[in-house]
XYZ file of C-alpha atoms in Angstrom:
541
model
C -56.719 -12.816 -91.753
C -60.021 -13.494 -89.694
C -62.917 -15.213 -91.608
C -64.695 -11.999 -90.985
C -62.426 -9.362 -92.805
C -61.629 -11.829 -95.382
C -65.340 -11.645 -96.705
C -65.393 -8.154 -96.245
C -62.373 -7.165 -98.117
C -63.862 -8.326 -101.531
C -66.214 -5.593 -101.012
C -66.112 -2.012 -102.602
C -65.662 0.510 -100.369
C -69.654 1.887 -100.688
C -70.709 -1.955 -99.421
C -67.556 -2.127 -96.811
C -69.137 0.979 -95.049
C -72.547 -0.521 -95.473
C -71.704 -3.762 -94.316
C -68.592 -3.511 -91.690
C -71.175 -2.684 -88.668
C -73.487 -5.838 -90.012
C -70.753 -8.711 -89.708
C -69.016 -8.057 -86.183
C -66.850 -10.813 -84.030
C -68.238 -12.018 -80.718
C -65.838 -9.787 -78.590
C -63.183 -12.101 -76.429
C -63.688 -9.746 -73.471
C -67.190 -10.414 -72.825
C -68.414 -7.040 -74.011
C -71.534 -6.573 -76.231
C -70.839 -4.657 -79.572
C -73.345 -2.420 -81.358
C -74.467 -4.355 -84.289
C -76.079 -2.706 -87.443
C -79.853 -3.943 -87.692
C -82.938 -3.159 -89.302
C -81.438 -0.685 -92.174
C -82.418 -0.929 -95.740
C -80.626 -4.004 -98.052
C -78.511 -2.359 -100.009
C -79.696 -2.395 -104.100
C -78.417 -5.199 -105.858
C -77.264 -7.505 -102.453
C -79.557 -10.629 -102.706
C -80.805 -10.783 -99.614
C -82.736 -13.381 -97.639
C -85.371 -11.008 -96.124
C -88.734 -11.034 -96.201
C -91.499 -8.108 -96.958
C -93.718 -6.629 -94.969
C -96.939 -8.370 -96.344
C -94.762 -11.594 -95.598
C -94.025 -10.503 -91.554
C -97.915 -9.443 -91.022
C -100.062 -11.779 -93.004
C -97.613 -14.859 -93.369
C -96.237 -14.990 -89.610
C -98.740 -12.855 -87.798
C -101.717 -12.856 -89.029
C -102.113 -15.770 -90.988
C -102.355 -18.480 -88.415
C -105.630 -17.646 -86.696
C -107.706 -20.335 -87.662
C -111.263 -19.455 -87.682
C -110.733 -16.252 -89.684
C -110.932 -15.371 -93.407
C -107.705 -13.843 -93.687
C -107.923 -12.003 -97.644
C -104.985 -11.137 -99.580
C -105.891 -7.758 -101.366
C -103.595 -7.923 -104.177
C -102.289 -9.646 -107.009
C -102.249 -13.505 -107.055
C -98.875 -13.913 -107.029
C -98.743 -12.175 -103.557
C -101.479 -14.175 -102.377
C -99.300 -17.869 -102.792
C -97.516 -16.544 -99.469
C -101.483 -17.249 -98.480
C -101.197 -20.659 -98.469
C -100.055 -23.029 -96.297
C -96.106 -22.479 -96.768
C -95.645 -22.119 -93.228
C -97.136 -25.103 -91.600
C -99.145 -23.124 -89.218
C -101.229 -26.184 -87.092
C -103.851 -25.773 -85.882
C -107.439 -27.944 -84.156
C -111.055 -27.362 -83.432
C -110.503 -26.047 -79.940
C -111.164 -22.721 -77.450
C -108.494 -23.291 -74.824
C -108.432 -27.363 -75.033
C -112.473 -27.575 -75.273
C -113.172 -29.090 -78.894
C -115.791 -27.351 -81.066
C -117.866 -29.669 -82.847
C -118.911 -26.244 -85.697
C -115.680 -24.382 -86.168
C -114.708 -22.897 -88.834
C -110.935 -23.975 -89.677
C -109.616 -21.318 -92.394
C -106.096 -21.568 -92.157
C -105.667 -24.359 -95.283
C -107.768 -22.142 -97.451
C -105.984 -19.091 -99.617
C -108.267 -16.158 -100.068
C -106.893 -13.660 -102.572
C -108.574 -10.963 -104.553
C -106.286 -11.422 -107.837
C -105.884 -7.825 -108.754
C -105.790 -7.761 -112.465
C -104.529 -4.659 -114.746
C -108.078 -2.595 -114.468
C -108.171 -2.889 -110.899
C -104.947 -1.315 -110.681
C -106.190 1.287 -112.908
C -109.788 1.867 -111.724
C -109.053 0.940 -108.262
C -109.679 -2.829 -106.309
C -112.143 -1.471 -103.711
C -115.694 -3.030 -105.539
C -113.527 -6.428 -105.739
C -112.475 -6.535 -102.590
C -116.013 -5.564 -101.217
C -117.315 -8.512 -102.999
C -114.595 -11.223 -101.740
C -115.711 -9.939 -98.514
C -119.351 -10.685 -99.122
C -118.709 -13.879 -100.459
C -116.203 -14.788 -98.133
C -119.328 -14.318 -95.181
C -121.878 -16.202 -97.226
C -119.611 -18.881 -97.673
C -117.438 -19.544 -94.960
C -119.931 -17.505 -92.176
C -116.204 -16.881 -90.154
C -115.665 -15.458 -86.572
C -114.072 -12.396 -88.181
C -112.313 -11.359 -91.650
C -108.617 -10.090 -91.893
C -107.878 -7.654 -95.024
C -103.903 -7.812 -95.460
C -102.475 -5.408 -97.945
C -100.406 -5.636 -101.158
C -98.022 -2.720 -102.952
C -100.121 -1.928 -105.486
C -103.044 -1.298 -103.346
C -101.017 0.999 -101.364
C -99.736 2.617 -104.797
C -103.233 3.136 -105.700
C -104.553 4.127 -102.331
C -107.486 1.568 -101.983
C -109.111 2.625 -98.980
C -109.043 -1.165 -97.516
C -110.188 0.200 -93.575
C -113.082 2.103 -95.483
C -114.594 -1.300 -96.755
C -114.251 -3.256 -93.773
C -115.936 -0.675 -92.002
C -118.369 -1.068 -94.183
C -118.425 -5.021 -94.126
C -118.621 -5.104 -90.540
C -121.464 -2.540 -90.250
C -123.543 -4.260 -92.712
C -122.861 -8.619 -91.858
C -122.102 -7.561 -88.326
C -119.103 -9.454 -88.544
C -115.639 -7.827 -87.099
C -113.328 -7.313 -90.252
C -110.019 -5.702 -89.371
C -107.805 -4.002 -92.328
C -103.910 -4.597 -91.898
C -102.450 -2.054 -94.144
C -99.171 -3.609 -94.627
C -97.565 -3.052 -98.387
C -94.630 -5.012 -99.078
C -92.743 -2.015 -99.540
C -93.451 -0.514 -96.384
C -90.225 -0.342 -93.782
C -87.219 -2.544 -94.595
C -88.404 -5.695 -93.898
C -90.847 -8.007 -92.810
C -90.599 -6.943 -89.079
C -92.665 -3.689 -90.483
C -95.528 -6.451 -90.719
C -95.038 -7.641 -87.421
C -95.369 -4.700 -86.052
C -98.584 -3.418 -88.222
C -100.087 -6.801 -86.841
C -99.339 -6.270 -83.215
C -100.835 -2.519 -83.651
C -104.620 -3.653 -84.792
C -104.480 -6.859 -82.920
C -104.381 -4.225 -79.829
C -106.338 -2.095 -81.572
C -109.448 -4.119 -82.363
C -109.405 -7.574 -81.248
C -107.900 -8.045 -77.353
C -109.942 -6.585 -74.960
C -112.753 -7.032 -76.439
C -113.933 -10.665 -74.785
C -113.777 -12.480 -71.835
C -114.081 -15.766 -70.726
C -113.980 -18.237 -67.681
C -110.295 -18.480 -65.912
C -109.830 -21.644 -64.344
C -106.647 -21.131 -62.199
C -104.952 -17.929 -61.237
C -101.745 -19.369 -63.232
C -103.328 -18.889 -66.641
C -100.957 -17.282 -69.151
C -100.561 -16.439 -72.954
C -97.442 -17.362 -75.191
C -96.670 -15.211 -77.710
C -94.829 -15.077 -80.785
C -95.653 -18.986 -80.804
C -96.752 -19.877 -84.788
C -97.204 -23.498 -84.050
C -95.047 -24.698 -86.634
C -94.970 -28.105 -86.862
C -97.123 -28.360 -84.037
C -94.644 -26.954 -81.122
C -97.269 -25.230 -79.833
C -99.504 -28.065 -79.120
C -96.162 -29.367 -76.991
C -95.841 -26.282 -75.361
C -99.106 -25.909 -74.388
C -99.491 -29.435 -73.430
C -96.574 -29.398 -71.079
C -97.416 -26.333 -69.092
C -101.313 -27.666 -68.571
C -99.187 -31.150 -67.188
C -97.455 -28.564 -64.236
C -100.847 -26.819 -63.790
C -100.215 -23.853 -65.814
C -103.193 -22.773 -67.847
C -102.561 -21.193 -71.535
C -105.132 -18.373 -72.272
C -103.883 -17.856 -75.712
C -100.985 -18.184 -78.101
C -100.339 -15.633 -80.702
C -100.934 -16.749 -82.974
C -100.480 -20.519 -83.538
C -103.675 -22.260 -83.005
C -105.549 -19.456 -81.856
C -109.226 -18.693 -81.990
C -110.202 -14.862 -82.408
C -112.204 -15.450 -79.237
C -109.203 -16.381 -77.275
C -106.973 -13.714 -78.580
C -109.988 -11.421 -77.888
C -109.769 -12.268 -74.198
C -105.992 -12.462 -73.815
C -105.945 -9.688 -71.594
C -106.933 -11.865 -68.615
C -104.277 -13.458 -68.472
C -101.948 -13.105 -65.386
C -98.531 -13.117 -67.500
C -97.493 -13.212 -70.804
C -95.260 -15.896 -71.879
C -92.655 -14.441 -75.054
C -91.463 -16.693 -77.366
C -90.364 -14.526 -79.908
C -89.488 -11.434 -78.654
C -89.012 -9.436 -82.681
C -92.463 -10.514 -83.989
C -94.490 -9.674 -80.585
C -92.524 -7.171 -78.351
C -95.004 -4.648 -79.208
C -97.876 -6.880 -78.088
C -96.465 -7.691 -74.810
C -95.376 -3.877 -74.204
C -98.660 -2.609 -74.937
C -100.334 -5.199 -72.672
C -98.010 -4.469 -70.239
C -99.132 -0.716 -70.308
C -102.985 -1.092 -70.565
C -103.898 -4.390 -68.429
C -100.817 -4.581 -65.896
C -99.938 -7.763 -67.323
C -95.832 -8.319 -66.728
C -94.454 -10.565 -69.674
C -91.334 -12.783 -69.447
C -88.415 -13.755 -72.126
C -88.842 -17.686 -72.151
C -87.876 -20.241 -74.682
C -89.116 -23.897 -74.903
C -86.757 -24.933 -77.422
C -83.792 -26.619 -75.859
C -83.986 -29.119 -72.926
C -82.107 -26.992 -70.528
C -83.514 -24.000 -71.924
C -87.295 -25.484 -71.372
C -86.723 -26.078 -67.809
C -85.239 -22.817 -66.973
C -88.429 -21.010 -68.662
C -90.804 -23.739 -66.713
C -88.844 -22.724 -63.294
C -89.060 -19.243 -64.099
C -93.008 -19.236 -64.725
C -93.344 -21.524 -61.058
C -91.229 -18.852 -59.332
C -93.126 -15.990 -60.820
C -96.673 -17.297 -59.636
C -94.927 -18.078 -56.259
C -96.798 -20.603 -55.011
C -94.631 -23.892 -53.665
C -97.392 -26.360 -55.043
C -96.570 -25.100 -58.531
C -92.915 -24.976 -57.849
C -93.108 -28.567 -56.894
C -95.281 -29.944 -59.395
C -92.970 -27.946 -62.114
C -89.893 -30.106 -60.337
C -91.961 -33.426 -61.015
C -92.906 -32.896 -64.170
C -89.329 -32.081 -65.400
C -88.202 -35.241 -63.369
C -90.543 -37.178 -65.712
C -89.343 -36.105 -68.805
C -85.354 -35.744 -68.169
C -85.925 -39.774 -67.303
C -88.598 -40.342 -70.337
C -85.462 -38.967 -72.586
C -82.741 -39.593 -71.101
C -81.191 -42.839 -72.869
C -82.084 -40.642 -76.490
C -80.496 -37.437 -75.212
C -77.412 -39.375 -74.137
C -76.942 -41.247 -77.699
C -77.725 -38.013 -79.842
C -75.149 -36.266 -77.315
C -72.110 -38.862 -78.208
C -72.992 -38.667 -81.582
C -73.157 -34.667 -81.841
C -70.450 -33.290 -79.528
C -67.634 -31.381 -81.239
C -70.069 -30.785 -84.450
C -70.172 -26.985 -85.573
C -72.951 -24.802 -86.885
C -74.197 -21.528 -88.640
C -77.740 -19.834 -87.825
C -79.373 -17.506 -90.062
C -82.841 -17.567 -89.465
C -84.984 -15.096 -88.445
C -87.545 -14.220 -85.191
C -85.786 -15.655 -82.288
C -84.405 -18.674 -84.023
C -81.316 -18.068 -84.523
C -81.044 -17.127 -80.853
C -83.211 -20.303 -79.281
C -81.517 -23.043 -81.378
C -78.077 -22.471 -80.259
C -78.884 -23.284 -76.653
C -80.679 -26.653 -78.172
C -77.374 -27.208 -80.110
C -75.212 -26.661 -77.054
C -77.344 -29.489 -75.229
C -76.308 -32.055 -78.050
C -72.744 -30.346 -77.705
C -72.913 -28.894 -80.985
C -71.258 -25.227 -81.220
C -72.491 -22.250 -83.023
C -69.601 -20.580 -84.928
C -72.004 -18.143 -86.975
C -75.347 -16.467 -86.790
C -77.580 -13.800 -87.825
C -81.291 -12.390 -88.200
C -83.063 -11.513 -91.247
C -84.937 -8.979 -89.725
C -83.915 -7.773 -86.203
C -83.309 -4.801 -84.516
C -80.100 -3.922 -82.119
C -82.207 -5.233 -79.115
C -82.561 -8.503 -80.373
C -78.590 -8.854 -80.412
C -77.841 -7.114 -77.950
C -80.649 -6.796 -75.603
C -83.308 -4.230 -74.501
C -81.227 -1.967 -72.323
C -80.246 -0.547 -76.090
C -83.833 0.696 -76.929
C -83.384 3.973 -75.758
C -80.566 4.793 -78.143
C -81.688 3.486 -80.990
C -82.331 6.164 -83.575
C -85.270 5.840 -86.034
C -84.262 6.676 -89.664
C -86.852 7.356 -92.229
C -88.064 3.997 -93.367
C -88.759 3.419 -89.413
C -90.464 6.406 -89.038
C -92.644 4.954 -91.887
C -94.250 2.305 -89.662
C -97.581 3.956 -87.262
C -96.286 3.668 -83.804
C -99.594 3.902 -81.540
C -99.356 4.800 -77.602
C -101.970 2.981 -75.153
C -103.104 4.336 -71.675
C -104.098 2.126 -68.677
C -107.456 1.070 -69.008
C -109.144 1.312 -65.179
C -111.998 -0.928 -65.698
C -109.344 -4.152 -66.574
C -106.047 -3.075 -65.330
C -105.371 -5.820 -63.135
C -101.319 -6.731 -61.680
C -100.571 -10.452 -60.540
C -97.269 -9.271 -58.714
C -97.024 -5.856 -57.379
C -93.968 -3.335 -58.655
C -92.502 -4.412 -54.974
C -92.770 -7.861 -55.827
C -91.812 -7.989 -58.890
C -88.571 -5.959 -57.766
C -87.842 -8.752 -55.092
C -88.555 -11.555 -57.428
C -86.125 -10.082 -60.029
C -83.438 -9.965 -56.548
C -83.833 -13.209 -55.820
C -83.785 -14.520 -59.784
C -81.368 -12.311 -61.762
C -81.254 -14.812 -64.523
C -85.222 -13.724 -64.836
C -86.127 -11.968 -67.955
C -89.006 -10.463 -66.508
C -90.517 -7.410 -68.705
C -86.953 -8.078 -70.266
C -84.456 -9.341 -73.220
C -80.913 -9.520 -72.700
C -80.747 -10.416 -76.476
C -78.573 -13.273 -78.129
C -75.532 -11.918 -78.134
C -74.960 -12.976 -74.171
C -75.168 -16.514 -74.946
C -72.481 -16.741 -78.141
C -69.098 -17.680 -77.770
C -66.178 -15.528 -77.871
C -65.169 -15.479 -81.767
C -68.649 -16.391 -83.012
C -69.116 -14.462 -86.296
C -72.301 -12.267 -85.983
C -74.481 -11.338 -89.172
C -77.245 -9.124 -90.034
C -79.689 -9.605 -93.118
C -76.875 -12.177 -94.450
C -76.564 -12.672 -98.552
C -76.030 -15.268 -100.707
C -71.727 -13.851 -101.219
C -71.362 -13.953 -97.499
C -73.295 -16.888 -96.772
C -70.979 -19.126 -99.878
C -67.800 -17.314 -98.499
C -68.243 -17.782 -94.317
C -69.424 -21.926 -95.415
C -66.086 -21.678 -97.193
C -64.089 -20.569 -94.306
C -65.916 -21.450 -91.455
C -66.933 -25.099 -92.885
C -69.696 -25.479 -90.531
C -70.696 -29.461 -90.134
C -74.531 -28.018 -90.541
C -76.333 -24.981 -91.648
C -79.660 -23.982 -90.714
C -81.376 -21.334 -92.832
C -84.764 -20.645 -94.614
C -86.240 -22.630 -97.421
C -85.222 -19.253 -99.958
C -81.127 -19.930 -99.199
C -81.261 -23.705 -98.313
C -80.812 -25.765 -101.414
C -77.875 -22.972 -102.516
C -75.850 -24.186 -99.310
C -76.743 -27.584 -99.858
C -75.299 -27.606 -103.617
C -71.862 -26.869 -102.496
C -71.518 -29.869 -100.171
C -72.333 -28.424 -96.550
C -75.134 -30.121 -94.846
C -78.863 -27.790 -94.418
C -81.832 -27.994 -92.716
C -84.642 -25.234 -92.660
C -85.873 -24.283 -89.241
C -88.895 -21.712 -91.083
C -90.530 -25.100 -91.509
C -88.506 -27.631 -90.054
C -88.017 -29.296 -93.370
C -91.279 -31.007 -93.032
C -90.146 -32.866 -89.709
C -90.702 -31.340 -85.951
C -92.210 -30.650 -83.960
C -88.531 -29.366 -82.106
C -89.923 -27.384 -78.843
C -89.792 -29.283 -75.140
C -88.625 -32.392 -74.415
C -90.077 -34.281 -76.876
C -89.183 -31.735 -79.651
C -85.540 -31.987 -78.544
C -85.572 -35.615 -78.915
C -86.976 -35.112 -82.470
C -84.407 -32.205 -83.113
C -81.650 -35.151 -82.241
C -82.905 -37.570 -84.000
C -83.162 -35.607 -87.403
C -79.805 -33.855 -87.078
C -77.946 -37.453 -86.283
C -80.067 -38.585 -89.929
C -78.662 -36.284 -91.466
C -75.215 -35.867 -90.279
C -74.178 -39.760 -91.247
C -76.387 -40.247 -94.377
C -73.588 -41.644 -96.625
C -75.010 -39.826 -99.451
C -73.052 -37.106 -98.724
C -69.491 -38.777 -99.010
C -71.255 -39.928 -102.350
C -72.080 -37.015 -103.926
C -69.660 -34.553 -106.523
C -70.689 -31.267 -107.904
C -70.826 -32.326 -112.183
C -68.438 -29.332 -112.496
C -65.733 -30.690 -110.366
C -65.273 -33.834 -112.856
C -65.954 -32.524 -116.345
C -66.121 -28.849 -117.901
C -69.206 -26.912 -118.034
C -68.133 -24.826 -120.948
C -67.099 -26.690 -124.630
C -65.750 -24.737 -127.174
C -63.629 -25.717 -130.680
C -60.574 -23.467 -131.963
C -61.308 -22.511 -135.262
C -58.383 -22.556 -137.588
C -58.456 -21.279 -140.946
C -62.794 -19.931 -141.263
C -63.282 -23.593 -140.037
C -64.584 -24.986 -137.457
């Protein structure tokens, strides 16, 4: 029996039906199957996923750094506040250090709802964070991100930031994204993406210092891979607008529609972003991925061919020159040392997707992987969209429409060229995903919104050398004997993106792989019982 029906078959046949369209096989022919995404954990399944407060204030949201970003809701909510992500971030508008700014990002700002603000409502106490918040801190802006109980009790959370921005004249944007609101934290995303479009871009400009000037988004900067990425494409001549929302300013992502293309990192968390741009400003956006050497220089190639001009192209070819020899003599050790390892993937955004191609360049295999939180099109690729059908907890989640704007609608490439350009480069993913699914092996094991049964029972069977995973499912893995790192945070190492990244990405996974503690260690339960007990004859014992 395949590892795949043999963790299904323990199931009853309400969580079989549930489940069988979740965990699918890499097909041997090269098709792509429809995978089940973005459907509602089934009660009592202990799932890995997120909320939605998590996907808008802790991934979107929360890394702008000169913002007062206020968690209206209990305190226990607000610890997602803190700095659990690694979010990094400096003083700087695009590269330019500011002597004055305000850094928020290592600050948590909750309201603590207590008992009588659930009763009598939180509104006064959130007004009053708010004014303290601008007499304090005197941000570029204040965030207001959501809680369930708020939305239980229907604090009117847009009403008071109205009301803050009218009378500080500071912009204060309300994100109202309760936990409970879709089936997962990629609700948040997308309630981010809406009033970032919303409110915030379009609404500054600045100087543009080369006609290659681009954002990245769905970049967090965790660990600092931003500051890589970012650093890299400024050594080819490539200018970075904006990321969102690692290290960004709300000035920058104010003027992020000037850009001349839009650089997607991850495509779940941001798709709506670069769509909507797309729509009002002309701006075309492109599927890249900086993590993985290969991967790196394909989306560094791509960029140079979409800006067309043969400088660029040429000083792209240099710069990757000067890196592939800068790394060589590491890539080449970690390589020997790596090839014929396997691996499992659960992580969520594009992770799961980007870190098998970094894998492959050490040699390593992927024989499992899954999202927390996608949709269809982030397995199997955009072309899907159209037939996906919204159920009700979708339908919960405000989809808004945007129309051309004529006074900044502005195209880099016409619709001609960006026809011919996607001729002459099919591999492009220009205004495109082709999803991960393309780049698994044949008899890969797909999952969706794994659990902690199928995660113990595919470890079992599959005995992967290394599991990656979030910091929620990591030390449960770990326990039973399999080797696994966190890629939400990098366990505290990183940064893993470009060259240098990869390099660290070797290094750690080499550290880890021939520790001898592992060959040391035995579960307490293997060697002695966990459960002592006396037979009691006669009334004694």
């Amino acid at each position: 029996m395949n590892p795949r029906d043999a963790v299904l078959e323990k199931y009853s046949a309400r969580v079989y039906k549930n489940r069988k369209d979740h965990v699918l096989t890499v097909p041997e022919d090269g098709s792509i199957p429809e995978m089940g995404a973005n459907s509602r954990s089934l009660p009592g399944i202990m799932t890995e996923r997120g909320c939605c407060y998590a996907g808008c204030k802790g991934v979107v949201v929360g890394p702008v750094k000169d913002v007062v970003t206020i968690t209206h809701g209990p305190i226990g909510c607000g610890f997602y506040a803190w700095g659990t992500r690694r979010n990094k971030a400096r003083p700087t508008i695009e590269g330019e250090h500011q002597e004055n700014m305000p850094m928020m990002i290592q600050y948590m700002f909750s309201t603590d709802m207590q008992e009588p603000n659930i009763v009598f409502g939180g509104e006064k106490k959130l007004r009053k964070a708010c004014e303290e918040a601008v007499e304090i801190f005197h941000p570029k802006a204040i965030f207001i991100c959501a809680t369930c109980p708020v939305g239980l009790i229907g604090d009117d959370i847009h009403a008071v930031a109205a009301s803050i921005e009218e009378d500080y004249g500071v912009t204060c944007v309300a994100f109202s994204c309760e936990g409970y609101k879709g089936v997962s934290q990629s609700a948040g995303h997308h309630i981010a993406n809406n009033q970032f479009i919303r409110r915030i871009v379009g609404t500054g400009s600045r100087p543009m210092p080369n006609p290659y000037t681009v954002n990245i988004l769905g970049e967090y900067n965790i660990g600092g891979d931003g500051f890589y990425e970012e650093e890299l494409l400024n050594r080819c001549g490539i200018h970075v607008r904006s990321a969102f929302t690692g290290n960004a300013s709300i000035e920058e992502l104010a003027s992020a529609h000037e850009a001349n293309l839009n650089l997607v990192m991850c495509h779940r968390s941001i798709n709506y972003v670069a769509d909507m741009l797309k729509t009002r400003y002309g701006t075309d956006w492109m599927k890249i991925n900086f993590i993985g050497v290969e991967a790196t220089k394909k989306s560094l190639r791509d960029i140079a061919n979409y800006f067309g001009d043969q400088a660029l192209i040429d000083r792209v070819e240099e710069v990757i020159a000067e890196e592939e020899a800068k790394y060589a003599e590491e890539f080449a050790y970690y390589r020997k040392k790596l090839t014929g390892k396997t691996a499992g993937l659960y992580v969520g955004g594009s992770r799961s997707h980007h870190y098998q191609l970094l894998l492959k360049d050490f040699g390593v295999s992927t024989i499992l992987a899954g999202y927390e939180f996608a949709h269809r099109d982030d397995y199997e690729g955009r072309d899907v969209i159209p037939t996906i059908k919204l159920d009700a907890d979708g339908k919960n989640i405000e989809t808004i429409t945007v129309d051309k704007d004529p006074a900044l609608f502005h195209t880099y490439l016409t619709e001609e060229g960006a026809a011919r350009l996607k001729a002459e480069h099919p591999e492009m993913e220009l205004n495109d995903y082709k999803g991960m699914i393309v780049d698994m092996d044949a008899g890969a094991i797909l999952d969706d919104d794994l659990n902690q049964y199928e995660t113990d029972e595919f470890v079992r069977l599959l005995k992967p050398d290394i599991f990656f995973t979030g910091i929620k499912d990591k030390y449960a893995v770990q326990k039973g004997g399999t080797l696994c790192r966190q890629l939400h945070s990098y366990d505290y190492s990183g940064p893993y993106s470009c060259f240098h990244g990869a390099a660290n990405f070797g290094r750690d996974m080499v550290m880890s792989l021939y520790t001898p503690a592992w060959g040391m260690i035995n579960a307490p339960w293997k060697n002695r019982a966990s459960i002592q007990a006396k037979v009691a004859v006669g009334g004694e014992s």
